[in-house]
């Protein structure tokens, strides 16, 4: 692992960082000459650090703080190893870490361990999920009182219009996207296609499919960090907020996944367009857990501004073939790539918790041989369907009590996430919408 540092002697400092429940990077800055100690022994900080609210404050009634003496966890490097941080001026390296208890057991309140636990269930059945994510984000000029699209570095103009699938919009920010793709290559993030989206200054980049869901979640987490940091170097902000503009569509984080058996065969592929019974079971599992998992897919106050009809965000619990108004879409194309697209999450999610919720729900359905209702046709917004929660408090309550969620996440994770979100709900109610946007713009 330290070979990377030896090959990059210009790197003088490293950051060791883990994802907290909100996907925020929490950790330390360390001179690179002390890297050997970190890679061999790990580092330590309080367990409660992975359970802070969106402001970085302790959770008032958490048993992780005073009740337990605010005890330390042991943070060890993930398989990812060191990587550059191209958004910083000084050459620096990032070392992703995750938390363990003193006796070596994984800490169940760590989001990365939550996903690992789901993947262990798949592995026990001889199954391997293959995942790809599509990340939408906004480029924003936040220098004034009101958010607006940045001035184009090419034209010097500010185009206040949606630019769906516009090559011109991509070209306006060509230097940023060129730097972004170069940085993704440096960090080994498999960035693929970029398009402009329907929102004001909104873009989407797809990450290539991966048969290691932990790595796919790492890629998404690191990509969000990179995009936000690199945008600042170019003089504007990038945000994965679910809904920064009231009059434009919000940002989603869509997930595509299939599942391979021990022979490497796609268990969703029946050789035709419909898919196997196992695909239907996975769809049913996702639908059964969808309302209960809404807090994972919509974790913030602003998240629910995106979840309104006719906004390109699914509001009804349903599935369909080749239909983007549905919460779960089965894309067309080669039967060999038959897969499920889960379209509920906003761009503001924690990728580890999101993939754990999606893949865990699918496995629940496979284990139960659950059957979904008939797939819908036409406009899902106009159909009479079970509805996703439309407010934060309902989503918190459903997450806490949902039996499908209890099969996916450890009790300590459920407790920590609920306590965090109830504290945020309480304090967010004291802020104006403008103050809420200011909090979320750079954090999520």
Coordinates of C-alpha atoms in Angstrom, one line a residue:
X1 CA 0.0 0.0 0.0
X2 CA 2.8 2.4 0.8
X3 CA 4.4 1.7 -2.5
X4 CA 2.1 4.3 -3.9
X5 CA 3.6 7.0 -1.6
X6 CA 7.1 5.9 -2.5
X7 CA 6.3 6.3 -6.2
X8 CA 4.8 9.8 -5.4
X9 CA 7.4 11.5 -3.2
X10 CA 5.8 14.9 -3.9
X11 CA 3.0 14.0 -1.6
X12 CA 3.7 15.5 1.8
X13 CA 0.4 15.0 3.6
X14 CA -2.3 12.4 3.6
X15 CA -5.9 12.4 4.7
X16 CA -7.4 9.4 6.3
X17 CA -11.2 9.5 6.0
X18 CA -14.3 7.4 6.6
X19 CA -17.9 8.1 5.5
X20 CA -20.3 9.0 8.2
X21 CA -24.1 8.4 8.0
X22 CA -24.6 11.5 5.8
X23 CA -21.7 10.5 3.6
X24 CA -19.5 13.2 5.0
X25 CA -15.7 12.4 5.0
X26 CA -14.6 12.3 8.6
X27 CA -10.9 11.8 9.5
X28 CA -7.5 13.3 10.0
X29 CA -4.6 15.0 8.2
X30 CA -1.3 13.3 8.7
X31 CA 2.3 14.0 7.4
X32 CA 3.1 11.4 4.9
X33 CA 6.2 10.3 6.8
X34 CA 3.9 8.8 9.4
X35 CA 1.9 6.8 6.8
X36 CA 3.5 3.4 7.8
X37 CA 1.9 3.6 11.3
X38 CA -1.5 4.3 9.8
X39 CA -1.3 1.5 7.3
X40 CA -0.1 -1.1 9.8
X41 CA -1.9 -0.1 13.0
X42 CA -4.7 2.0 11.7
X43 CA -5.8 5.2 13.5
X44 CA -8.4 5.9 16.2
X45 CA -11.2 8.4 16.8
X46 CA -14.5 8.3 18.6
X47 CA -17.2 5.9 17.4
X48 CA -19.6 8.9 17.6
X49 CA -17.8 10.6 14.8
X50 CA -19.5 8.4 12.3
X51 CA -22.8 9.4 13.8
X52 CA -22.8 13.2 13.6
X53 CA -25.6 15.4 12.2
X54 CA -25.3 17.4 9.0
X55 CA -23.7 20.3 10.9
X56 CA -21.0 17.9 12.3
X57 CA -22.6 18.1 15.8
X58 CA -23.0 15.2 18.3
X59 CA -26.4 13.6 18.5
X60 CA -27.9 14.8 21.8
X61 CA -29.4 11.6 23.0
X62 CA -27.0 9.1 21.4
X63 CA -25.6 6.4 23.6
X64 CA -22.4 6.6 21.7
X65 CA -21.4 9.9 23.4
X66 CA -21.5 10.5 27.2
X67 CA -23.3 7.3 28.1
X68 CA -20.4 5.2 26.8
X69 CA -17.6 7.7 27.6
X70 CA -17.3 8.6 23.9
X71 CA -15.1 5.6 23.3
X72 CA -12.8 5.2 20.4
X73 CA -13.1 2.9 17.4
X74 CA -10.2 1.6 15.4
X75 CA -10.1 2.8 11.8
X76 CA -8.3 0.6 9.3
X77 CA -7.5 1.2 5.6
X78 CA -10.0 -0.2 3.1
X79 CA -8.8 -2.2 0.1
X80 CA -8.7 1.0 -2.0
X81 CA -5.4 2.2 -0.7
X82 CA -3.9 5.6 -1.3
X83 CA -5.1 7.9 -4.1
X84 CA -4.4 11.5 -5.2
X85 CA -6.6 14.4 -4.3
X86 CA -6.6 16.4 -7.6
X87 CA -8.9 19.1 -6.3
X88 CA -6.3 20.4 -3.8
X89 CA -3.4 22.8 -4.7
X90 CA -0.8 20.9 -2.7
X91 CA 0.0 17.3 -3.7
X92 CA -1.9 15.2 -1.2
X93 CA -3.2 11.7 -0.8
X94 CA -6.4 10.2 0.5
X95 CA -6.6 6.9 2.3
X96 CA -10.1 5.6 2.8
X97 CA -10.7 3.9 6.1
X98 CA -13.5 2.1 7.9
X99 CA -14.3 1.4 11.6
X100 CA -13.8 -1.6 13.7
X101 CA -14.4 -2.3 17.4
X102 CA -11.4 -2.7 19.7
X103 CA -11.7 -6.5 19.5
X104 CA -11.5 -6.4 15.7
X105 CA -15.2 -6.8 14.9
X106 CA -16.7 -4.5 12.2
X107 CA -18.6 -1.6 13.7
X108 CA -22.2 -2.0 12.5
X109 CA -22.8 1.7 12.5
X110 CA -20.3 2.3 9.8
X111 CA -22.1 2.7 6.4
X112 CA -19.5 0.7 4.5
X113 CA -19.8 -2.2 6.9
X114 CA -23.6 -2.0 6.4
X115 CA -23.1 -2.7 2.7
X116 CA -20.5 -5.3 3.4
X117 CA -23.0 -7.2 5.6
X118 CA -25.5 -7.3 2.7
X119 CA -22.8 -8.5 0.3
X120 CA -21.9 -11.3 2.8
X121 CA -25.5 -12.5 2.5
X122 CA -25.2 -12.7 -1.3
X123 CA -21.8 -14.4 -1.0
X124 CA -23.3 -17.1 1.3
X125 CA -25.7 -17.9 -1.5
X126 CA -23.0 -18.0 -4.1
X127 CA -24.2 -14.7 -5.7
X128 CA -22.5 -11.6 -6.7
X129 CA -24.3 -8.3 -7.5
X130 CA -23.0 -6.2 -10.5
X131 CA -23.8 -2.5 -10.0
X132 CA -23.5 0.8 -11.9
X133 CA -24.7 4.2 -10.8
X134 CA -25.7 7.4 -12.6
X135 CA -25.0 10.6 -10.7
X136 CA -26.7 13.8 -11.4
X137 CA -25.4 17.1 -10.1
X138 CA -25.6 20.9 -10.7
X139 CA -22.9 23.4 -11.5
X140 CA -23.9 26.5 -9.5
X141 CA -22.7 30.1 -9.1
X142 CA -23.4 30.6 -5.4
X143 CA -21.4 33.9 -5.1
X144 CA -24.6 36.0 -4.8
X145 CA -27.8 35.9 -2.8
X146 CA -29.5 33.7 -5.3
X147 CA -28.2 30.5 -6.9
X148 CA -27.7 30.6 -10.6
X149 CA -25.9 28.7 -13.4
X150 CA -22.2 29.8 -13.7
X151 CA -21.0 32.1 -16.4
X152 CA -19.6 30.0 -19.3
X153 CA -15.8 30.1 -19.4
X154 CA -16.1 29.9 -23.2
X155 CA -18.7 32.5 -24.0
X156 CA -18.7 34.7 -20.9
X157 CA -22.5 34.4 -20.9
X158 CA -24.9 32.9 -18.4
X159 CA -27.5 30.7 -20.1
X160 CA -30.6 30.5 -17.9
X161 CA -32.3 27.6 -19.6
X162 CA -32.6 23.8 -19.4
X163 CA -30.2 22.1 -21.9
X164 CA -31.4 18.5 -22.0
X165 CA -28.8 16.3 -23.9
X166 CA -27.1 19.4 -25.2
X167 CA -23.6 19.2 -26.6
X168 CA -23.4 22.9 -26.4
X169 CA -23.9 22.8 -22.6
X170 CA -21.2 20.3 -22.2
X171 CA -18.8 22.3 -24.4
X172 CA -19.5 25.5 -22.3
X173 CA -17.7 23.8 -19.4
X174 CA -15.3 21.7 -21.4
X175 CA -12.3 22.6 -19.3
X176 CA -14.0 21.5 -16.1
X177 CA -15.2 18.2 -17.6
X178 CA -11.7 17.5 -19.1
X179 CA -10.1 18.1 -15.7
X180 CA -12.8 15.9 -14.1
X181 CA -12.2 13.0 -16.4
X182 CA -8.4 13.3 -16.0
X183 CA -8.9 13.3 -12.2
X184 CA -11.2 10.3 -12.3
X185 CA -8.5 8.5 -14.2
X186 CA -5.9 9.5 -11.6
X187 CA -8.2 8.2 -8.8
X188 CA -9.2 5.1 -10.7
X189 CA -12.9 6.1 -10.8
X190 CA -14.6 4.6 -13.9
X191 CA -16.4 7.7 -15.2
X192 CA -18.1 6.9 -18.5
X193 CA -20.7 9.0 -20.4
X194 CA -21.5 12.6 -19.5
X195 CA -24.7 14.4 -20.6
X196 CA -26.5 17.6 -19.8
X197 CA -29.8 17.2 -18.0
X198 CA -33.1 19.1 -17.7
X199 CA -32.2 21.2 -14.7
X200 CA -30.4 24.6 -14.8
X201 CA -26.7 23.8 -15.1
X202 CA -27.4 20.1 -14.4
X203 CA -25.3 17.3 -15.7
X204 CA -25.1 13.5 -15.3
X205 CA -22.1 11.2 -15.4
X206 CA -22.4 7.4 -15.4
X207 CA -19.9 5.2 -13.6
X208 CA -19.2 1.9 -15.3
X209 CA -20.7 -1.4 -13.9
X210 CA -18.6 -3.2 -11.3
X211 CA -18.9 -6.7 -9.9
X212 CA -17.7 -5.4 -6.5
X213 CA -20.5 -3.4 -4.9
X214 CA -18.2 -2.0 -2.2
X215 CA -16.0 -0.6 -4.9
X216 CA -19.0 0.8 -6.7
X217 CA -20.1 2.6 -3.6
X218 CA -16.5 3.8 -3.0
X219 CA -16.4 5.2 -6.5
X220 CA -19.7 7.1 -6.0
X221 CA -18.5 8.5 -2.7
X222 CA -15.2 9.5 -4.0
X223 CA -16.7 10.9 -7.2
X224 CA -19.0 13.2 -5.2
X225 CA -16.0 14.5 -3.2
X226 CA -14.0 15.0 -6.4
X227 CA -16.7 16.9 -8.3
X228 CA -17.4 19.3 -5.5
X229 CA -13.7 19.9 -4.8
X230 CA -12.8 20.3 -8.5
X231 CA -15.6 22.7 -9.2
X232 CA -14.3 25.1 -6.6
X233 CA -11.0 25.1 -8.3
X234 CA -12.8 26.3 -11.4
X235 CA -14.5 29.1 -9.6
X236 CA -18.0 27.7 -9.0
X237 CA -19.8 25.2 -6.9
X238 CA -21.0 21.7 -7.7
X239 CA -23.8 20.2 -5.7
X240 CA -25.6 16.9 -5.4
X241 CA -28.5 18.5 -3.6
X242 CA -31.8 16.8 -4.5
X243 CA -33.5 20.1 -5.4
X244 CA -31.6 23.4 -5.5
X245 CA -34.0 25.1 -7.8
X246 CA -37.8 25.1 -7.2
X247 CA -38.7 25.4 -10.9
X248 CA -36.4 22.7 -12.3
X249 CA -36.1 19.0 -11.9
X250 CA -33.9 17.7 -9.1
X251 CA -30.9 15.4 -9.1
X252 CA -31.2 11.6 -8.8
X253 CA -28.7 8.8 -8.3
X254 CA -30.0 5.9 -10.3
X255 CA -28.7 2.4 -9.7
X256 CA -28.5 -0.4 -12.2
X257 CA -27.8 -4.0 -10.9
X258 CA -27.9 -7.6 -12.0
X259 CA -26.8 -10.6 -10.1
X260 CA -24.3 -13.4 -11.1
X261 CA -24.3 -17.0 -9.9
X262 CA -21.2 -19.0 -9.1
X263 CA -20.7 -19.8 -12.9
X264 CA -20.8 -16.1 -13.8
X265 CA -24.3 -16.3 -15.3
X266 CA -26.8 -13.5 -14.9
X267 CA -29.7 -14.9 -12.9
X268 CA -32.0 -12.2 -14.3
X269 CA -31.5 -13.4 -17.9
X270 CA -34.0 -15.8 -19.4
X271 CA -32.9 -15.2 -23.0
X272 CA -35.8 -12.8 -23.7
X273 CA -37.1 -9.3 -22.8
X274 CA -39.0 -10.2 -19.6
X275 CA -36.3 -11.7 -17.4
X276 CA -36.5 -14.6 -15.0
X277 CA -38.7 -15.4 -12.0
X278 CA -35.7 -14.4 -9.9
X279 CA -35.8 -10.9 -11.4
X280 CA -39.4 -10.6 -10.4
X281 CA -38.6 -11.8 -6.9
X282 CA -35.9 -9.1 -6.6
X283 CA -38.3 -6.5 -7.9
X284 CA -40.9 -7.5 -5.3
X285 CA -38.3 -7.3 -2.6
X286 CA -37.3 -3.8 -3.7
X287 CA -41.0 -2.7 -3.8
X288 CA -41.7 -4.2 -0.4
X289 CA -38.9 -2.3 1.3
X290 CA -39.3 0.9 -0.8
X291 CA -41.5 3.0 1.6
X292 CA -39.5 1.8 4.6
X293 CA -36.2 2.7 3.0
X294 CA -37.3 6.1 1.9
X295 CA -35.2 7.7 4.6
X296 CA -32.1 6.2 2.9
X297 CA -33.2 7.4 -0.6
X298 CA -34.4 10.8 0.7
X299 CA -32.2 11.5 3.7
X300 CA -32.6 15.3 4.0
X301 CA -35.2 18.0 4.3
X302 CA -34.5 19.2 0.8
X303 CA -34.8 15.6 -0.6
X304 CA -38.6 15.7 -0.4
X305 CA -38.8 18.8 -2.6
X306 CA -37.7 16.5 -5.5
X307 CA -40.4 13.8 -4.8
X308 CA -43.3 15.5 -6.5
X309 CA -45.4 14.3 -9.4
X310 CA -44.3 15.1 -13.0
X311 CA -40.8 15.9 -11.8
X312 CA -38.8 13.0 -13.2
X313 CA -38.7 11.5 -9.7
X314 CA -40.8 8.5 -8.8
X315 CA -43.5 9.1 -6.3
X316 CA -45.4 5.8 -6.6
X317 CA -44.3 2.3 -5.6
X318 CA -44.3 0.4 -8.9
X319 CA -42.3 -1.3 -11.6
X320 CA -42.3 -1.4 -15.4
X321 CA -40.5 -2.4 -18.5
X322 CA -38.7 0.5 -20.2
X323 CA -40.6 3.2 -18.4
X324 CA -38.8 6.1 -16.7
X325 CA -41.9 7.2 -14.7
X326 CA -41.7 4.0 -12.7
X327 CA -39.7 3.6 -9.5
X328 CA -38.2 0.4 -10.8
X329 CA -37.4 0.1 -14.5
X330 CA -36.4 -2.9 -16.4
X331 CA -34.3 -1.5 -19.3
X332 CA -34.5 -3.0 -22.8
X333 CA -31.5 -4.1 -24.7
X334 CA -29.5 -7.3 -24.9
X335 CA -31.0 -10.1 -22.7
X336 CA -27.4 -10.8 -21.4
X337 CA -27.5 -7.5 -19.7
X338 CA -31.0 -7.9 -18.2
X339 CA -31.0 -5.8 -15.0
X340 CA -33.0 -3.7 -12.6
X341 CA -32.8 0.1 -12.5
X342 CA -33.8 1.5 -9.1
X343 CA -34.7 5.2 -9.7
X344 CA -35.8 6.5 -6.3
X345 CA -32.6 7.9 -4.7
X346 CA -31.7 11.6 -4.9
X347 CA -28.2 12.7 -5.6
X348 CA -27.8 13.6 -1.9
X349 CA -27.7 10.0 -0.6
X350 CA -24.9 8.2 1.2
X351 CA -23.9 5.7 -1.6
X352 CA -23.1 2.9 0.9
X353 CA -26.4 3.0 2.7
X354 CA -28.3 3.4 -0.7
X355 CA -26.7 0.3 -2.2
X356 CA -27.2 -1.6 1.0
X357 CA -30.9 -0.7 1.0
X358 CA -31.4 -1.6 -2.7
X359 CA -29.4 -4.8 -2.8
X360 CA -30.6 -5.9 0.6
X361 CA -34.2 -5.4 -0.4
X362 CA -33.7 -7.3 -3.6
X363 CA -32.1 -10.2 -1.7
X364 CA -35.0 -10.3 0.7
X365 CA -37.3 -10.8 -2.3
X366 CA -35.1 -13.5 -3.7
X367 CA -34.9 -15.3 -0.4
X368 CA -38.7 -15.1 0.0
X369 CA -39.5 -15.9 -3.7
X370 CA -41.8 -12.8 -3.4
X371 CA -44.0 -11.9 -6.3
X372 CA -44.6 -8.3 -7.4
X373 CA -47.9 -6.9 -8.7
X374 CA -48.2 -6.6 -12.5
X375 CA -45.9 -4.1 -14.1
X376 CA -47.5 -0.9 -15.0
X377 CA -47.8 0.7 -18.4
X378 CA -48.1 4.4 -19.2
X379 CA -47.7 7.3 -16.9
X380 CA -47.0 6.2 -13.3
X381 CA -47.8 9.7 -12.0
X382 CA -51.4 9.2 -13.2
X383 CA -51.8 5.7 -11.7
X384 CA -53.4 4.7 -8.4
X385 CA -50.4 3.4 -6.6
X386 CA -49.0 3.2 -3.1
X387 CA -47.1 6.4 -2.5
X388 CA -43.7 7.1 -1.3
X389 CA -43.6 9.2 2.0
X390 CA -44.0 12.8 1.1
X391 CA -42.4 14.2 4.3
X392 CA -39.3 13.6 6.4
X393 CA -41.0 12.7 9.7
X394 CA -43.0 9.9 8.0
X395 CA -39.9 8.5 6.4
X396 CA -38.0 8.5 9.7
X397 CA -40.9 6.7 11.4
X398 CA -41.3 4.1 8.6
X399 CA -37.5 3.4 8.6
X400 CA -37.5 2.7 12.3
X401 CA -40.5 0.3 12.2
X402 CA -40.2 -1.4 8.8
X403 CA -39.6 -5.2 9.1
X404 CA -37.9 -5.3 5.7
X405 CA -35.4 -2.7 6.8
X406 CA -34.7 -4.7 9.9
X407 CA -33.5 -7.6 7.7
X408 CA -31.1 -5.3 5.9
X409 CA -29.6 -3.0 8.5
X410 CA -28.2 -3.9 12.0
X411 CA -30.2 -2.6 14.9
X412 CA -27.4 -0.1 15.9
X413 CA -27.4 1.3 12.4
X414 CA -31.2 1.8 12.4
X415 CA -31.0 3.5 15.8
X416 CA -28.1 5.8 14.9
X417 CA -29.7 6.8 11.6
X418 CA -33.1 7.5 13.2
X419 CA -31.6 9.6 16.1
X420 CA -29.5 11.6 13.6
X421 CA -32.4 12.4 11.3
X422 CA -34.8 13.3 14.2
X423 CA -32.2 15.8 15.5
X424 CA -31.7 17.2 12.0
X425 CA -35.5 17.4 11.5
X426 CA -35.8 19.4 14.8
X427 CA -33.2 22.0 14.0
X428 CA -34.0 22.3 10.3
X429 CA -37.5 23.5 11.2
X430 CA -35.9 26.6 12.7
X431 CA -34.2 27.6 9.4
X432 CA -35.5 29.4 6.4
X433 CA -35.4 27.6 3.0
X434 CA -32.5 29.8 2.0
X435 CA -30.6 28.7 5.1
X436 CA -31.3 25.1 4.5
X437 CA -30.0 25.4 0.9
X438 CA -26.8 27.0 2.3
X439 CA -26.3 24.0 4.6
X440 CA -26.9 21.4 1.9
X441 CA -25.2 23.0 -1.0
X442 CA -21.7 21.8 -0.2
X443 CA -22.3 19.0 2.3
X444 CA -24.5 16.4 0.5

